[in-house]
Amino acid sequence: QTCSMTGDGVNDAPALKAANIGVAMGITGTDVSKEAASMVLADDNFATIVRAVAEGRRVWNNLVKIMIFNMPVNFAQGMSVLFAFVIKMEAVPLTAIQVRSISQV
């Protein structure tokens, strides 16, 4: 669970500091609340928080997708190089350019 607190005044500063994510208002907020907050809204619009959360979730989901793709690919590359080393092959099974081209997919 993550707790967020929004505030714009001096009396909100302790709660902004204690919350997981303190959000201060950029236009109407005091300097004390801006310093205590983790994030400052430039436009004082709560819809900005919703858009920021949606954007953060999209970025997180994309990172998960990248990791789900890269883990088996990198494991297979590593195992092929390790297998070549174990059986003492003279040539490397994957060159650096081949590894790079697979990683760019």
mmCIF file of C-alpha atoms in Angstrom:
data_model
loop_
_atom_site.group_PDB
_atom_site.id
_atom_site.type_symbol
_atom_site.label_atom_id
_atom_site.label_comp_id
_atom_site.label_asym_id
_atom_site.label_seq_id
_atom_site.Cartn_x
_atom_site.Cartn_y
_atom_site.Cartn_z
ATOM 1 C CA GLN A 1 0.000 0.000 0.000
ATOM 2 C CA THR A 2 1.150 3.503 -0.827
ATOM 3 C CA CYS A 3 -0.182 6.634 0.834
ATOM 4 C CA SER A 4 -0.271 9.996 -0.923
ATOM 5 C CA MET A 5 -1.028 13.365 0.653
ATOM 6 C CA THR A 6 -1.809 16.622 -1.093
ATOM 7 C CA GLY A 7 -1.424 19.970 0.574
ATOM 8 C CA ASP A 8 -0.637 23.617 0.035
ATOM 9 C CA GLY A 9 -0.130 25.191 3.449
ATOM 10 C CA VAL A 10 2.303 25.252 6.326
ATOM 11 C CA ASN A 11 -0.045 23.068 8.385
ATOM 12 C CA ASP A 12 0.151 20.341 5.693
ATOM 13 C CA ALA A 13 3.960 20.105 5.759
ATOM 14 C CA PRO A 14 4.263 17.381 8.462
ATOM 15 C CA ALA A 15 1.705 15.175 6.681
ATOM 16 C CA LEU A 16 3.416 15.749 3.320
ATOM 17 C CA LYS A 17 6.701 14.686 4.883
ATOM 18 C CA ALA A 18 5.195 11.591 6.543
ATOM 19 C CA ALA A 19 3.339 10.319 3.465
ATOM 20 C CA ASN A 20 4.943 7.938 0.969
ATOM 21 C CA ILE A 21 4.367 10.561 -1.719
ATOM 22 C CA GLY A 22 3.740 14.143 -0.656
ATOM 23 C CA VAL A 23 2.206 16.333 -3.366
ATOM 24 C CA ALA A 24 2.301 20.112 -2.952
ATOM 25 C CA MET A 25 0.528 22.719 -5.033
ATOM 26 C CA GLY A 26 2.986 24.723 -7.121
ATOM 27 C CA ILE A 27 1.029 27.931 -7.667
ATOM 28 C CA THR A 28 -0.910 28.369 -4.413
ATOM 29 C CA GLY A 29 1.353 26.292 -2.161
ATOM 30 C CA THR A 30 3.687 27.760 0.411
ATOM 31 C CA ASP A 31 7.448 27.301 0.249
ATOM 32 C CA VAL A 32 7.338 25.122 3.372
ATOM 33 C CA SER A 33 4.896 22.677 1.785
ATOM 34 C CA LYS A 34 6.893 22.606 -1.466
ATOM 35 C CA GLU A 35 10.080 21.723 0.421
ATOM 36 C CA ALA A 36 8.346 18.981 2.440
ATOM 37 C CA ALA A 37 6.687 17.385 -0.592
ATOM 38 C CA SER A 38 8.111 14.692 -2.860
ATOM 39 C CA MET A 39 6.366 16.150 -5.908
ATOM 40 C CA VAL A 40 5.156 19.672 -6.724
ATOM 41 C CA LEU A 41 2.255 20.160 -9.136
ATOM 42 C CA ALA A 42 3.083 22.992 -11.494
ATOM 43 C CA ASP A 43 -0.538 23.660 -12.456
ATOM 44 C CA ASP A 44 -2.419 22.938 -9.169
ATOM 45 C CA ASN A 45 -4.698 20.525 -11.034
ATOM 46 C CA PHE A 46 -5.586 17.182 -9.440
ATOM 47 C CA ALA A 47 -6.110 15.659 -12.892
ATOM 48 C CA THR A 48 -2.341 15.960 -13.324
ATOM 49 C CA ILE A 49 -1.888 13.404 -10.523
ATOM 50 C CA VAL A 50 -4.177 10.950 -12.310
ATOM 51 C CA ARG A 51 -2.284 11.396 -15.583
ATOM 52 C CA ALA A 52 1.071 11.015 -13.795
ATOM 53 C CA VAL A 53 -0.035 7.780 -12.107
ATOM 54 C CA ALA A 54 -1.305 6.413 -15.430
ATOM 55 C CA GLU A 55 1.984 7.338 -17.118
ATOM 56 C CA GLY A 56 3.997 5.708 -14.317
ATOM 57 C CA ARG A 57 1.978 2.506 -14.587
ATOM 58 C CA ARG A 58 2.478 2.466 -18.360
ATOM 59 C CA VAL A 59 6.240 2.860 -17.955
ATOM 60 C CA TRP A 60 6.314 0.109 -15.294
ATOM 61 C CA ASN A 61 4.326 -2.273 -17.515
ATOM 62 C CA ASN A 62 6.696 -1.622 -20.419
ATOM 63 C CA LEU A 63 9.699 -2.366 -18.186
ATOM 64 C CA VAL A 64 8.116 -5.646 -17.111
ATOM 65 C CA LYS A 65 7.522 -6.588 -20.755
ATOM 66 C CA ILE A 66 11.143 -5.822 -21.619
ATOM 67 C CA MET A 67 12.391 -7.964 -18.728
ATOM 68 C CA ILE A 68 10.090 -10.847 -19.669
ATOM 69 C CA PHE A 69 11.573 -10.770 -23.179
ATOM 70 C CA ASN A 70 15.210 -10.197 -22.203
ATOM 71 C CA MET A 71 15.577 -12.773 -19.439
ATOM 72 C CA PRO A 72 15.158 -15.922 -21.577
ATOM 73 C CA VAL A 73 17.058 -14.407 -24.502
ATOM 74 C CA ASN A 74 20.027 -13.450 -22.339
ATOM 75 C CA PHE A 75 19.899 -16.815 -20.561
ATOM 76 C CA ALA A 76 20.033 -18.641 -23.898
ATOM 77 C CA GLN A 77 22.938 -16.519 -25.079
ATOM 78 C CA GLY A 78 24.836 -17.108 -21.861
ATOM 79 C CA MET A 79 24.210 -20.840 -21.931
ATOM 80 C CA SER A 80 25.405 -21.150 -25.530
ATOM 81 C CA VAL A 81 28.650 -19.348 -24.685
ATOM 82 C CA LEU A 82 29.072 -21.423 -21.506
ATOM 83 C CA PHE A 83 28.424 -24.660 -23.394
ATOM 84 C CA ALA A 84 30.996 -23.674 -26.023
ATOM 85 C CA PHE A 85 33.494 -22.985 -23.239
ATOM 86 C CA VAL A 86 32.791 -26.322 -21.516
ATOM 87 C CA ILE A 87 33.300 -28.392 -24.674
ATOM 88 C CA LYS A 88 36.348 -26.244 -25.564
ATOM 89 C CA MET A 89 35.144 -24.961 -28.916
ATOM 90 C CA GLU A 90 37.713 -22.914 -30.787
ATOM 91 C CA ALA A 91 35.215 -20.416 -32.188
ATOM 92 C CA VAL A 92 32.747 -18.424 -30.118
ATOM 93 C CA PRO A 93 29.155 -19.408 -31.007
ATOM 94 C CA LEU A 94 27.893 -15.806 -30.828
ATOM 95 C CA THR A 95 29.865 -12.779 -31.883
ATOM 96 C CA ALA A 96 29.424 -9.402 -30.225
ATOM 97 C CA ILE A 97 27.513 -8.100 -33.235
ATOM 98 C CA GLN A 98 25.076 -11.043 -33.063
ATOM 99 C CA VAL A 99 24.447 -10.448 -29.366
ATOM 100 C CA ARG A 100 23.934 -6.744 -30.033
ATOM 101 C CA SER A 101 21.507 -7.366 -32.878
ATOM 102 C CA ILE A 102 19.408 -9.746 -30.766
ATOM 103 C CA SER A 103 19.292 -7.191 -27.941
ATOM 104 C CA GLN A 104 18.014 -4.477 -30.289
ATOM 105 C CA VAL A 105 14.836 -6.379 -31.163
#
